[in-house]
Structure formats: structure tokens, C-alpha cells
């Protein structure tokens, strides 16, 4: 028995000292979706930023873990002429992963590329008001806007605003070259992306030497991977039904925070009868938000009545503008002369959409609306729904920060047109006074809540799981990102 005890102990020590010690400078992260490419300036998929933001690519500014704006490639900036001109002072000694020096000319290239007529940037609106970009000196950039914009430094923190190397920008989807602390190691499509530490990084070196992002879409497989130790963390964990079991296991810690993800039942406002506000309101009233949160997210999520994050200081609780009221929904459909309505419901892969879609379809059926449901892979959803607008309904989380302005975008996939809302967004751009901005944002929320361009469902929670020894992962998600710059294993 004593010999058996020694063998067992030796095996346990080997298990602890082998993988555990080897893992001190490496991490394996689980992700639900594989990105369609690795160029955040050329595609709307949030999965791109989840790998590249602050890791591979950097912008002039960046989102800090608390959502504030912090310096990145720009060590400082100054607003002039009432916010119509911004000057960014750049860090020196910055190099791209291919060895090229980064300077003001690269900023000019990157911003001009993003705002060019043929730009494929998914957030082209961020750059639409730029009038000119000038390299005043190698370490100084001047950006002149068409009109004052107090939010410009915030816009420059988005993943869509990262700086590109002119020599490699065209191939960034498969061969990304950035200035970040990690560079691309390998991409085995369908399985994983591995990043490796960039020895020439200009800033504070990360503790990690390698980071592997494994793509595990199935919730059951995600749980199995955590339990087996095949991944060290799942920052956006897709199986909330197993969180209590993981909480009870001392090997893991469950990290629950907030996101900027307004989860909505999007409607194609171009298509009849969804161009009728009464029909849109009927759909909004047919939805039982809490039932969707409980049934699809196992209680993780916060009901919302407009496109605004509840944790934001300017949030207005507007749930009473669209309470669950099937009887009134049926009456509104009758007033609109609509009966026997059948709508196409397109669902992307995330569990909130697939599971939520089943519940929404049942709720709509209760008021006389049938749905033809199509489950789509992410690339198909981006092409069919987001780009070509070939849909009636879809469920999606808009995870970009402070993105209430999407409802004013011409040609946006929702197809909402409201001149009064557009004017409000123009007014917001010019407002520098915090109190005035707050009042505008509150008015904008109320306008959307009354007009029902979509049915607002819930604010997506950030439910993550990690090895208990890992520190530095974001608790909240002010942007879709897995920022690894401060991630490390406990000693």
C-alpha cells in the first residue's frame, strides 16, 4: 500500500509540475465563433476583435477595462477649434511585426484607407466626418473634421480604427501585421489561432509567450473542454446552464460582468408590413423578455427597452414602452389590417440567437405571426442579412460600445429611416457640454422606444469561466475583446 501511495503521489506531482509549470507563459482560450478573417478593418464580425484587439493590432486610443478611453499608439492628444481639430502625439520607437517603423505616415494611410470611397470598413461611419489627415511630424498627426465631434478620440479606440502597415494591409485578413504585443503564430482554420509574443514590442511586454484561441461552437463541447482541461479559459462561455456546476468546482472561477451587447430582434424596416410602426410595435409587445432570458440564457441578462446599456450613466429605463402584452399586439395587427403574417427569421450561431429564436418564434405564434426559421453560419449571416438585407427578422447582439447612432446610418441592415432621429445624432456630434449630451442621449432612447425599429430584448451578460490561477482577464466587455496584455498565471 505504501508503494502504491508513493506512485500515486509521484503521478500527481508529475501532473501538477508538468502542464501547470509549462502553462505559466501560455494560455488556451475557448471561443464560440471562428472569425472569417483577421482584419478588423474589413469585416463586421466581433470574433475578429476578440482575437486581435490590443493583441495583434493597436489604434491611436484604446478602451480600458472600465470602458474609459486610454492612450495607445498616441501617448496624448489635444482638441482644438472647439473639437474640430485633433492632434495626436505618437509614441516613438514603435515597429510593426514585419520590422517596419510606425510613424505619422501610417496614421494618414490607415485613416485615409478607412474613409476612402471604396473602403470595406464595416464601421465606415466612424471616419465619415474626417476632412483631412496630415502628418505634421513623424510623431504628430493632425486630423481635421468637417464639424466638431467630442467623441472622436472614442471613435479612434474601436477595433475598426487600428493602424495598418501599408505594405501588408491588403493581406491582413490572413497575414495580419500590427504593432501589438503579439503577432500571428499560426491559423489552422476550423480549429485554432495561435498568437506569439512579439519581441520587438514598443510597450510593456506581456507575461504570456503564446495564446491559442480554440473554436468550440457547441455548448456541450465547451463544458467538456473546460472540465477536461483542454482550454484554460472561456471568456464568453456559451453554456450558462452549467455555470453553477463550474462555480462549485475549486479548479475554476466564474467571471460574470457586463457587455455593450444590446441583444435585439432586428426587423427589416424596408419590407412590408415591417415598414408599418403598428406592426413593429405589435412584434415588440409579443415578446416576453424575461422568458427569453430565463429560457435561452438561464437568467443571465438584463431586460432593455431601448438601445442603451443599463450600466451607462445616461441609461433610461423604458421597459414600460413595450411590455409583454399579446392582447394589445393582436389588436395592433388587426388595426394595421395584417393577418396570416409569415416572416423569415434568420439566426446566427451564438446560443443567445439559436435558443432565443425558438422562444421568440413561439411568442410570435401566440399573436398570429408564423416564422420560417433559418439557422445560418456566421459568414452566411454577414453576407445574407448584414450585407444584402435579405431577411425579415433576426436576433443579434450589437456589442460595439455606445452604438445608438447605428439607427441613423444610411443603408444599414435594419433599414430604419427617421429624419428626426438623424438630426438628433447630428446634434450629439456637436455637443461638447456633458449635460447637453446626456439630454440628447436620453431623448434618443425615448425616440427609439416609441418607434420600435426593432424589438429590444436584453443586455448580454459577460459570463466567463477560467482556471482559478489565471488573473487579468476582463470582467466586463467595454468592447468585444480578449485583451491579453495583463493576463498572467498566479505564481
GROMACS .gro file of C-alpha atoms in nm:
model
  491
    1UNK     CA    1   0.000   0.000   0.000
    2UNK     CA    2   0.286   0.239   0.084
    3UNK     CA    3   0.442   0.180  -0.258
    4UNK     CA    4   0.108   0.242  -0.425
    5UNK     CA    5   0.077   0.569  -0.228
    6UNK     CA    6   0.420   0.678  -0.346
    7UNK     CA    7   0.335   0.601  -0.706
    8UNK     CA    8   0.006   0.789  -0.681
    9UNK     CA    9   0.176   1.088  -0.520
   10UNK     CA   10   0.450   1.088  -0.781
   11UNK     CA   11   0.192   1.079  -1.057
   12UNK     CA   12   0.005   1.370  -0.902
   13UNK     CA   13   0.324   1.574  -0.869
   14UNK     CA   14   0.410   1.499  -1.230
   15UNK     CA   15   0.067   1.616  -1.341
   16UNK     CA   16   0.094   1.937  -1.141
   17UNK     CA   17   0.454   2.021  -1.217
   18UNK     CA   18   0.433   1.927  -1.587
   19UNK     CA   19   0.137   2.102  -1.754
   20UNK     CA   20   0.096   2.359  -1.476
   21UNK     CA   21   0.455   2.481  -1.495
   22UNK     CA   22   0.455   2.466  -1.874
   23UNK     CA   23   0.141   2.677  -1.879
   24UNK     CA   24   0.290   2.972  -1.688
   25UNK     CA   25   0.360   3.164  -2.008
   26UNK     CA   26   0.090   3.009  -2.229
   27UNK     CA   27  -0.290   3.017  -2.234
   28UNK     CA   28  -0.559   2.833  -2.429
   29UNK     CA   29  -0.883   3.027  -2.475
   30UNK     CA   30  -1.215   2.894  -2.599
   31UNK     CA   31  -1.422   3.092  -2.848
   32UNK     CA   32  -1.766   3.014  -2.989
   33UNK     CA   33  -1.711   3.159  -3.336
   34UNK     CA   34  -1.418   3.139  -3.571
   35UNK     CA   35  -1.353   3.475  -3.739
   36UNK     CA   36  -1.391   3.493  -4.118
   37UNK     CA   37  -1.056   3.674  -4.130
   38UNK     CA   38  -0.818   3.861  -3.902
   39UNK     CA   39  -0.852   4.213  -4.046
   40UNK     CA   40  -1.077   4.412  -3.810
   41UNK     CA   41  -1.097   4.696  -4.063
   42UNK     CA   42  -1.261   4.481  -4.331
   43UNK     CA   43  -1.536   4.280  -4.163
   44UNK     CA   44  -1.810   4.331  -3.904
   45UNK     CA   45  -1.754   4.000  -3.720
   46UNK     CA   46  -1.692   4.060  -3.348
   47UNK     CA   47  -1.487   3.738  -3.339
   48UNK     CA   48  -1.207   3.924  -3.520
   49UNK     CA   49  -1.169   4.178  -3.239
   50UNK     CA   50  -1.194   3.901  -2.982
   51UNK     CA   51  -0.858   3.779  -3.110
   52UNK     CA   52  -0.688   4.090  -3.247
   53UNK     CA   53  -0.793   4.385  -3.027
   54UNK     CA   54  -0.496   4.515  -2.823
   55UNK     CA   55  -0.316   4.187  -2.902
   56UNK     CA   56  -0.226   4.198  -3.271
   57UNK     CA   57  -0.344   4.545  -3.365
   58UNK     CA   58  -0.347   4.880  -3.188
   59UNK     CA   59  -0.520   5.209  -3.257
   60UNK     CA   60  -0.441   5.566  -3.156
   61UNK     CA   61  -0.651   5.522  -2.843
   62UNK     CA   62  -0.797   5.216  -2.673
   63UNK     CA   63  -1.072   5.104  -2.439
   64UNK     CA   64  -0.956   5.038  -2.086
   65UNK     CA   65  -1.123   4.751  -1.893
   66UNK     CA   66  -1.360   5.000  -1.727
   67UNK     CA   67  -1.472   5.142  -2.063
   68UNK     CA   68  -1.276   5.466  -2.037
   69UNK     CA   69  -1.053   5.587  -2.322
   70UNK     CA   70  -0.680   5.541  -2.267
   71UNK     CA   71  -0.370   5.619  -2.474
   72UNK     CA   72  -0.244   5.354  -2.714
   73UNK     CA   73  -0.023   5.441  -3.010
   74UNK     CA   74  -0.095   5.804  -2.930
   75UNK     CA   75   0.063   5.895  -2.598
   76UNK     CA   76  -0.156   6.206  -2.580
   77UNK     CA   77  -0.399   6.415  -2.785
   78UNK     CA   78  -0.539   6.765  -2.787
   79UNK     CA   79  -0.868   6.901  -2.920
   80UNK     CA   80  -0.854   7.237  -3.094
   81UNK     CA   81  -1.102   7.473  -3.256
   82UNK     CA   82  -1.383   7.350  -3.034
   83UNK     CA   83  -1.329   6.986  -3.122
   84UNK     CA   84  -1.299   7.029  -3.498
   85UNK     CA   85  -0.925   6.958  -3.500
   86UNK     CA   86  -0.741   6.686  -3.307
   87UNK     CA   87  -0.365   6.650  -3.276
   88UNK     CA   88  -0.225   6.314  -3.169
   89UNK     CA   89   0.127   6.284  -3.028
   90UNK     CA   90   0.260   5.939  -3.116
   91UNK     CA   91   0.485   5.709  -2.917
   92UNK     CA   92   0.835   5.674  -3.056
   93UNK     CA   93   1.020   5.352  -3.128
   94UNK     CA   94   0.710   5.165  -3.244
   95UNK     CA   95   0.757   4.889  -3.502
   96UNK     CA   96   0.522   4.670  -3.699
   97UNK     CA   97   0.560   4.294  -3.675
   98UNK     CA   98   0.738   4.294  -4.012
   99UNK     CA   99   1.007   4.528  -3.877
  100UNK     CA  100   0.881   4.845  -4.045
  101UNK     CA  101   0.878   5.164  -3.837
  102UNK     CA  102   0.543   5.309  -3.736
  103UNK     CA  103   0.504   5.685  -3.769
  104UNK     CA  104   0.255   5.955  -3.865
  105UNK     CA  105   0.250   5.849  -4.230
  106UNK     CA  106   0.097   5.517  -4.126
  107UNK     CA  107  -0.181   5.700  -3.944
  108UNK     CA  108  -0.253   5.901  -4.258
  109UNK     CA  109  -0.260   5.580  -4.462
  110UNK     CA  110  -0.482   5.393  -4.216
  111UNK     CA  111  -0.742   5.667  -4.170
  112UNK     CA  112  -0.750   5.756  -4.539
  113UNK     CA  113  -0.793   5.388  -4.620
  114UNK     CA  114  -1.082   5.357  -4.373
  115UNK     CA  115  -1.267   5.658  -4.515
  116UNK     CA  116  -1.194   5.602  -4.885
  117UNK     CA  117  -1.490   5.568  -5.126
  118UNK     CA  118  -1.401   5.202  -5.185
  119UNK     CA  119  -1.344   5.125  -4.817
  120UNK     CA  120  -1.491   4.798  -4.694
  121UNK     CA  121  -1.465   4.902  -4.328
  122UNK     CA  122  -1.779   4.781  -4.151
  123UNK     CA  123  -1.779   5.096  -3.934
  124UNK     CA  124  -1.708   5.343  -4.212
  125UNK     CA  125  -1.938   5.592  -4.038
  126UNK     CA  126  -1.668   5.640  -3.770
  127UNK     CA  127  -1.450   5.811  -4.030
  128UNK     CA  128  -1.714   5.986  -4.243
  129UNK     CA  129  -1.662   6.327  -4.083
  130UNK     CA  130  -1.285   6.338  -4.137
  131UNK     CA  131  -1.194   6.619  -4.376
  132UNK     CA  132  -0.816   6.576  -4.377
  133UNK     CA  133  -0.537   6.379  -4.207
  134UNK     CA  134  -0.189   6.535  -4.201
  135UNK     CA  135   0.150   6.412  -4.083
  136UNK     CA  136   0.277   6.728  -3.915
  137UNK     CA  137   0.590   6.547  -3.798
  138UNK     CA  138   0.690   6.180  -3.772
  139UNK     CA  139   0.540   6.174  -3.423
  140UNK     CA  140   0.250   6.420  -3.471
  141UNK     CA  141  -0.077   6.376  -3.663
  142UNK     CA  142  -0.341   6.640  -3.721
  143UNK     CA  143  -0.696   6.533  -3.802
  144UNK     CA  144  -0.936   6.798  -3.927
  145UNK     CA  145  -1.307   6.718  -3.910
  146UNK     CA  146  -1.596   6.861  -4.109
  147UNK     CA  147  -1.760   6.966  -3.783
  148UNK     CA  148  -1.674   6.948  -3.411
  149UNK     CA  149  -1.701   6.598  -3.266
  150UNK     CA  150  -1.645   6.545  -2.895
  151UNK     CA  151  -1.649   6.168  -2.948
  152UNK     CA  152  -1.361   6.149  -3.194
  153UNK     CA  153  -1.097   6.009  -2.951
  154UNK     CA  154  -1.357   5.747  -2.852
  155UNK     CA  155  -1.415   5.656  -3.217
  156UNK     CA  156  -1.041   5.607  -3.261
  157UNK     CA  157  -1.044   5.334  -2.994
  158UNK     CA  158  -1.264   5.095  -3.196
  159UNK     CA  159  -1.110   4.785  -3.344
  160UNK     CA  160  -1.211   4.917  -3.684
  161UNK     CA  161  -0.972   5.211  -3.635
  162UNK     CA  162  -0.648   5.017  -3.583
  163UNK     CA  163  -0.328   5.119  -3.758
  164UNK     CA  164  -0.211   4.922  -4.059
  165UNK     CA  165   0.124   4.873  -4.230
  166UNK     CA  166   0.079   4.994  -4.591
  167UNK     CA  167   0.297   4.710  -4.719
  168UNK     CA  168   0.077   4.438  -4.568
  169UNK     CA  169  -0.270   4.590  -4.532
  170UNK     CA  170  -0.408   4.416  -4.840
  171UNK     CA  171  -0.329   4.073  -4.690
  172UNK     CA  172  -0.432   4.149  -4.333
  173UNK     CA  173  -0.724   3.906  -4.335
  174UNK     CA  174  -0.488   3.606  -4.350
  175UNK     CA  175  -0.146   3.759  -4.275
  176UNK     CA  176  -0.211   4.035  -4.022
  177UNK     CA  177   0.076   4.269  -3.939
  178UNK     CA  178   0.018   4.505  -3.650
  179UNK     CA  179   0.208   4.686  -3.375
  180UNK     CA  180   0.065   4.488  -3.083
  181UNK     CA  181   0.242   4.278  -2.820
  182UNK     CA  182   0.152   3.957  -3.006
  183UNK     CA  183   0.196   3.851  -3.367
  184UNK     CA  184   0.028   3.573  -3.561
  185UNK     CA  185   0.186   3.234  -3.499
  186UNK     CA  186  -0.046   3.009  -3.697
  187UNK     CA  187  -0.407   2.977  -3.804
  188UNK     CA  188  -0.540   2.627  -3.852
  189UNK     CA  189  -0.879   2.703  -3.997
  190UNK     CA  190  -1.165   2.525  -3.830
  191UNK     CA  191  -0.960   2.462  -3.518
  192UNK     CA  192  -0.748   2.742  -3.368
  193UNK     CA  193  -0.543   3.060  -3.398
  194UNK     CA  194  -0.216   3.090  -3.207
  195UNK     CA  195  -0.051   3.420  -3.121
  196UNK     CA  196   0.310   3.450  -3.007
  197UNK     CA  197   0.476   3.733  -2.816
  198UNK     CA  198   0.637   3.999  -3.038
  199UNK     CA  199   0.993   4.055  -2.915
  200UNK     CA  200   1.008   4.399  -3.077
  201UNK     CA  201   0.702   4.534  -2.898
  202UNK     CA  202   0.740   4.900  -2.805
  203UNK     CA  203   0.544   4.890  -2.478
  204UNK     CA  204   0.530   4.679  -2.165
  205UNK     CA  205   0.588   4.316  -2.258
  206UNK     CA  206   0.306   4.073  -2.175
  207UNK     CA  207   0.362   3.787  -1.930
  208UNK     CA  208   0.231   3.537  -2.186
  209UNK     CA  209   0.451   3.398  -2.462
  210UNK     CA  210   0.176   3.218  -2.652
  211UNK     CA  211  -0.202   3.235  -2.665
  212UNK     CA  212  -0.414   2.983  -2.852
  213UNK     CA  213  -0.779   3.056  -2.938
  214UNK     CA  214  -0.971   2.732  -2.991
  215UNK     CA  215  -1.305   2.740  -3.174
  216UNK     CA  216  -1.572   2.542  -2.990
  217UNK     CA  217  -1.923   2.636  -3.100
  218UNK     CA  218  -2.122   2.363  -2.924
  219UNK     CA  219  -2.214   2.445  -2.561
  220UNK     CA  220  -2.182   2.081  -2.452
  221UNK     CA  221  -1.836   2.060  -2.608
  222UNK     CA  222  -1.739   2.386  -2.438
  223UNK     CA  223  -1.829   2.243  -2.098
  224UNK     CA  224  -1.640   1.921  -2.174
  225UNK     CA  225  -1.332   2.117  -2.282
  226UNK     CA  226  -1.327   2.312  -1.956
  227UNK     CA  227  -1.375   2.003  -1.743
  228UNK     CA  228  -1.104   1.810  -1.929
  229UNK     CA  229  -0.857   2.098  -1.913
  230UNK     CA  230  -0.841   2.125  -2.291
  231UNK     CA  231  -0.884   2.501  -2.258
  232UNK     CA  232  -0.772   2.725  -1.971
  233UNK     CA  233  -1.047   2.985  -2.007
  234UNK     CA  234  -1.365   3.057  -2.197
  235UNK     CA  235  -1.408   3.436  -2.167
  236UNK     CA  236  -1.755   3.428  -2.327
  237UNK     CA  237  -1.885   3.093  -2.212
  238UNK     CA  238  -2.171   2.954  -2.425
  239UNK     CA  239  -2.326   2.710  -2.173
  240UNK     CA  240  -2.478   2.917  -1.890
  241UNK     CA  241  -2.677   2.613  -1.776
  242UNK     CA  242  -2.352   2.463  -1.639
  243UNK     CA  243  -2.219   2.773  -1.461
  244UNK     CA  244  -2.343   2.661  -1.119
  245UNK     CA  245  -2.156   2.332  -1.159
  246UNK     CA  246  -1.837   2.516  -1.253
  247UNK     CA  247  -1.880   2.762  -0.964
  248UNK     CA  248  -1.878   2.467  -0.724
  249UNK     CA  249  -1.552   2.332  -0.865
  250UNK     CA  250  -1.245   2.489  -0.696
  251UNK     CA  251  -1.042   2.445  -1.015
  252UNK     CA  252  -1.240   2.722  -1.182
  253UNK     CA  253  -1.363   3.072  -1.129
  254UNK     CA  254  -1.676   3.208  -1.294
  255UNK     CA  255  -1.648   3.570  -1.405
  256UNK     CA  256  -1.980   3.748  -1.453
  257UNK     CA  257  -1.975   4.104  -1.585
  258UNK     CA  258  -2.142   4.335  -1.831
  259UNK     CA  259  -2.108   4.385  -2.204
  260UNK     CA  260  -2.205   4.656  -2.450
  261UNK     CA  261  -2.416   4.392  -2.626
  262UNK     CA  262  -2.774   4.506  -2.681
  263UNK     CA  263  -2.947   4.187  -2.793
  264UNK     CA  264  -3.232   4.273  -3.026
  265UNK     CA  265  -3.490   4.117  -3.252
  266UNK     CA  266  -3.393   4.316  -3.560
  267UNK     CA  267  -3.662   4.390  -3.816
  268UNK     CA  268  -3.606   4.479  -4.179
  269UNK     CA  269  -3.787   4.813  -4.185
  270UNK     CA  270  -3.767   4.816  -4.567
  271UNK     CA  271  -4.005   4.522  -4.602
  272UNK     CA  272  -4.383   4.548  -4.578
  273UNK     CA  273  -4.552   4.517  -4.338
  274UNK     CA  274  -4.249   4.584  -4.113
  275UNK     CA  275  -4.242   4.937  -4.252
  276UNK     CA  276  -4.561   4.994  -4.052
  277UNK     CA  277  -4.490   5.117  -3.695
  278UNK     CA  278  -4.802   4.940  -3.566
  279UNK     CA  279  -4.675   4.605  -3.689
  280UNK     CA  280  -4.332   4.666  -3.535
  281UNK     CA  281  -4.493   4.762  -3.204
  282UNK     CA  282  -4.708   4.450  -3.214
  283UNK     CA  283  -4.397   4.236  -3.251
  284UNK     CA  284  -4.230   4.419  -2.963
  285UNK     CA  285  -4.537   4.362  -2.742
  286UNK     CA  286  -4.548   3.993  -2.835
  287UNK     CA  287  -4.202   3.941  -2.689
  288UNK     CA  288  -4.162   3.829  -2.328
  289UNK     CA  289  -3.807   3.941  -2.246
  290UNK     CA  290  -3.773   3.763  -1.915
  291UNK     CA  291  -3.889   3.435  -2.066
  292UNK     CA  292  -3.615   3.467  -2.328
  293UNK     CA  293  -3.351   3.550  -2.065
  294UNK     CA  294  -3.459   3.259  -1.846
  295UNK     CA  295  -3.506   3.009  -2.127
  296UNK     CA  296  -3.212   3.095  -2.353
  297UNK     CA  297  -2.962   3.247  -2.109
  298UNK     CA  298  -3.057   3.068  -1.784
  299UNK     CA  299  -3.121   3.402  -1.614
  300UNK     CA  300  -2.808   3.583  -1.730
  301UNK     CA  301  -2.910   3.910  -1.896
  302UNK     CA  302  -3.082   4.241  -1.820
  303UNK     CA  303  -3.408   4.338  -1.995
  304UNK     CA  304  -3.383   4.657  -2.205
  305UNK     CA  305  -3.645   4.881  -2.363
  306UNK     CA  306  -3.415   5.074  -2.594
  307UNK     CA  307  -3.068   5.050  -2.750
  308UNK     CA  308  -2.863   5.152  -2.448
  309UNK     CA  309  -2.660   4.970  -2.186
  310UNK     CA  310  -2.819   4.972  -1.837
  311UNK     CA  311  -2.479   5.032  -1.675
  312UNK     CA  312  -2.432   5.359  -1.866
  313UNK     CA  313  -2.496   5.674  -1.655
  314UNK     CA  314  -2.737   5.812  -1.919
  315UNK     CA  315  -2.950   5.498  -1.939
  316UNK     CA  316  -3.327   5.545  -1.921
  317UNK     CA  317  -3.549   5.254  -1.815
  318UNK     CA  318  -3.809   5.237  -2.094
  319UNK     CA  319  -3.939   4.885  -2.045
  320UNK     CA  320  -4.288   5.022  -1.988
  321UNK     CA  321  -4.299   5.144  -2.352
  322UNK     CA  322  -4.314   4.784  -2.476
  323UNK     CA  323  -4.436   4.548  -2.202
  324UNK     CA  324  -4.533   4.190  -2.281
  325UNK     CA  325  -4.893   4.234  -2.398
  326UNK     CA  326  -5.011   3.971  -2.651
  327UNK     CA  327  -5.368   4.101  -2.645
  328UNK     CA  328  -5.263   4.452  -2.749
  329UNK     CA  329  -5.025   4.302  -3.007
  330UNK     CA  330  -5.313   4.118  -3.172
  331UNK     CA  331  -5.522   4.437  -3.167
  332UNK     CA  332  -5.245   4.639  -3.334
  333UNK     CA  333  -5.207   4.380  -3.608
  334UNK     CA  334  -5.583   4.399  -3.669
  335UNK     CA  335  -5.566   4.781  -3.684
  336UNK     CA  336  -5.288   4.751  -3.941
  337UNK     CA  337  -5.501   4.512  -4.148
  338UNK     CA  338  -5.246   4.233  -4.110
  339UNK     CA  339  -5.344   3.869  -4.071
  340UNK     CA  340  -5.182   3.538  -4.151
  341UNK     CA  341  -4.840   3.703  -4.141
  342UNK     CA  342  -4.539   3.480  -4.203
  343UNK     CA  343  -4.188   3.622  -4.158
  344UNK     CA  344  -3.840   3.484  -4.223
  345UNK     CA  345  -3.631   3.458  -3.906
  346UNK     CA  346  -3.256   3.430  -3.969
  347UNK     CA  347  -3.050   3.307  -3.674
  348UNK     CA  348  -2.668   3.331  -3.649
  349UNK     CA  349  -2.475   3.066  -3.449
  350UNK     CA  350  -2.448   3.209  -3.094
  351UNK     CA  351  -2.666   3.030  -2.837
  352UNK     CA  352  -2.848   3.353  -2.745
  353UNK     CA  353  -2.975   3.363  -3.105
  354UNK     CA  354  -3.044   2.994  -3.165
  355UNK     CA  355  -3.205   2.931  -2.827
  356UNK     CA  356  -3.368   3.272  -2.814
  357UNK     CA  357  -3.504   3.228  -3.164
  358UNK     CA  358  -3.705   2.921  -3.066
  359UNK     CA  359  -3.867   3.114  -2.781
  360UNK     CA  360  -3.935   3.423  -2.993
  361UNK     CA  361  -4.094   3.209  -3.265
  362UNK     CA  362  -4.331   3.058  -3.009
  363UNK     CA  363  -4.418   3.402  -2.867
  364UNK     CA  364  -4.491   3.543  -3.213
  365UNK     CA  365  -4.709   3.242  -3.291
  366UNK     CA  366  -4.926   3.335  -2.991
  367UNK     CA  367  -5.024   3.662  -3.160
  368UNK     CA  368  -5.077   3.509  -3.505
  369UNK     CA  369  -4.734   3.554  -3.663
  370UNK     CA  370  -4.566   3.246  -3.806
  371UNK     CA  371  -4.191   3.235  -3.869
  372UNK     CA  372  -3.979   3.044  -4.115
  373UNK     CA  373  -3.656   2.991  -3.922
  374UNK     CA  374  -3.318   2.951  -4.092
  375UNK     CA  375  -3.006   2.874  -3.892
  376UNK     CA  376  -2.708   3.043  -4.056
  377UNK     CA  377  -2.336   3.018  -4.011
  378UNK     CA  378  -2.165   3.344  -3.933
  379UNK     CA  379  -2.029   3.412  -4.282
  380UNK     CA  380  -2.370   3.338  -4.434
  381UNK     CA  381  -2.543   3.571  -4.186
  382UNK     CA  382  -2.299   3.853  -4.263
  383UNK     CA  383  -2.349   3.810  -4.637
  384UNK     CA  384  -2.725   3.749  -4.643
  385UNK     CA  385  -2.855   3.961  -4.357
  386UNK     CA  386  -2.597   4.229  -4.280
  387UNK     CA  387  -2.475   4.298  -4.634
  388UNK     CA  388  -2.762   4.205  -4.866
  389UNK     CA  389  -3.054   4.278  -4.628
  390UNK     CA  390  -3.230   3.957  -4.735
  391UNK     CA  391  -3.430   3.886  -4.419
  392UNK     CA  392  -3.738   3.987  -4.220
  393UNK     CA  393  -3.627   3.918  -3.862
  394UNK     CA  394  -3.301   3.822  -3.696
  395UNK     CA  395  -3.162   3.807  -3.342
  396UNK     CA  396  -2.823   3.963  -3.285
  397UNK     CA  397  -2.621   4.127  -3.008
  398UNK     CA  398  -2.473   4.462  -3.108
  399UNK     CA  399  -2.159   4.453  -2.897
  400UNK     CA  400  -1.999   4.778  -3.015
  401UNK     CA  401  -1.977   5.047  -2.745
  402UNK     CA  402  -2.221   5.338  -2.740
  403UNK     CA  403  -2.363   5.250  -3.081
  404UNK     CA  404  -2.707   5.409  -3.062
  405UNK     CA  405  -2.608   5.603  -3.374
  406UNK     CA  406  -2.645   5.293  -3.593
  407UNK     CA  407  -3.014   5.380  -3.637
  408UNK     CA  408  -2.911   5.692  -3.829
  409UNK     CA  409  -2.688   5.509  -4.077
  410UNK     CA  410  -2.795   5.520  -4.438
  411UNK     CA  411  -2.803   5.174  -4.592
  412UNK     CA  412  -2.773   4.996  -4.257
  413UNK     CA  413  -2.911   4.643  -4.250
  414UNK     CA  414  -3.214   4.734  -4.035
  415UNK     CA  415  -3.331   4.987  -4.295
  416UNK     CA  416  -3.472   5.233  -4.040
  417UNK     CA  417  -3.531   5.586  -4.168
  418UNK     CA  418  -3.624   5.866  -3.928
  419UNK     CA  419  -3.510   6.222  -4.012
  420UNK     CA  420  -3.583   6.337  -3.657
  421UNK     CA  421  -3.352   6.071  -3.512
  422UNK     CA  422  -3.083   6.151  -3.769
  423UNK     CA  423  -3.098   6.518  -3.670
  424UNK     CA  424  -3.062   6.421  -3.307
  425UNK     CA  425  -2.745   6.225  -3.383
  426UNK     CA  426  -2.601   6.524  -3.571
  427UNK     CA  427  -2.679   6.740  -3.271
  428UNK     CA  428  -2.499   6.490  -3.046
  429UNK     CA  429  -2.181   6.512  -3.254
  430UNK     CA  430  -2.157   6.886  -3.199
  431UNK     CA  431  -2.246   6.879  -2.829
  432UNK     CA  432  -1.942   6.926  -2.606
  433UNK     CA  433  -2.126   7.000  -2.281
  434UNK     CA  434  -2.180   6.679  -2.079
  435UNK     CA  435  -2.525   6.785  -1.961
  436UNK     CA  436  -2.637   6.860  -2.315
  437UNK     CA  437  -2.501   6.528  -2.440
  438UNK     CA  438  -2.681   6.344  -2.161
  439UNK     CA  439  -3.013   6.509  -2.251
  440UNK     CA  440  -2.969   6.419  -2.621
  441UNK     CA  441  -2.887   6.058  -2.543
  442UNK     CA  442  -3.195   6.027  -2.323
  443UNK     CA  443  -3.416   6.179  -2.594
  444UNK     CA  444  -3.269   5.938  -2.849
  445UNK     CA  445  -3.350   5.639  -2.631
  446UNK     CA  446  -3.710   5.752  -2.592
  447UNK     CA  447  -3.748   5.809  -2.966
  448UNK     CA  448  -3.637   5.453  -3.042
  449UNK     CA  449  -3.853   5.308  -2.765
  450UNK     CA  450  -4.160   5.479  -2.914
  451UNK     CA  451  -4.088   5.399  -3.280
  452UNK     CA  452  -3.989   5.030  -3.237
  453UNK     CA  453  -3.743   4.995  -3.527
  454UNK     CA  454  -3.653   4.665  -3.358
  455UNK     CA  455  -3.775   4.471  -3.056
  456UNK     CA  456  -3.531   4.532  -2.773
  457UNK     CA  457  -3.465   4.212  -2.575
  458UNK     CA  458  -3.181   4.219  -2.322
  459UNK     CA  459  -2.831   4.336  -2.245
  460UNK     CA  460  -2.597   4.044  -2.294
  461UNK     CA  461  -2.409   3.945  -1.979
  462UNK     CA  462  -2.043   3.852  -1.996
  463UNK     CA  463  -2.026   3.506  -1.844
  464UNK     CA  464  -1.675   3.371  -1.846
  465UNK     CA  465  -1.502   3.069  -1.694
  466UNK     CA  466  -1.131   3.039  -1.625
  467UNK     CA  467  -0.875   2.831  -1.444
  468UNK     CA  468  -0.870   2.973  -1.092
  469UNK     CA  469  -0.499   3.052  -1.126
  470UNK     CA  470  -0.545   3.293  -1.419
  471UNK     CA  471  -0.558   3.664  -1.350
  472UNK     CA  472  -0.602   3.970  -1.569
  473UNK     CA  473  -0.895   3.866  -1.790
  474UNK     CA  474  -1.154   4.138  -1.842
  475UNK     CA  475  -1.456   4.106  -1.614
  476UNK     CA  476  -1.663   4.344  -1.825
  477UNK     CA  477  -1.650   4.389  -2.201
  478UNK     CA  478  -1.648   4.757  -2.300
  479UNK     CA  479  -1.560   4.629  -2.647
  480UNK     CA  480  -1.561   4.278  -2.798
  481UNK     CA  481  -1.208   4.181  -2.700
  482UNK     CA  482  -0.992   3.933  -2.514
  483UNK     CA  483  -0.719   4.175  -2.415
  484UNK     CA  484  -0.423   3.960  -2.305
  485UNK     CA  485  -0.182   4.241  -2.218
  486UNK     CA  486  -0.227   4.197  -1.842
  487UNK     CA  487  -0.316   3.828  -1.830
  488UNK     CA  488  -0.089   3.605  -1.623
  489UNK     CA  489  -0.085   3.293  -1.411
  490UNK     CA  490  -0.054   3.318  -1.034
  491UNK     CA  491   0.292   3.233  -0.908
   0.00000   0.00000   0.00000
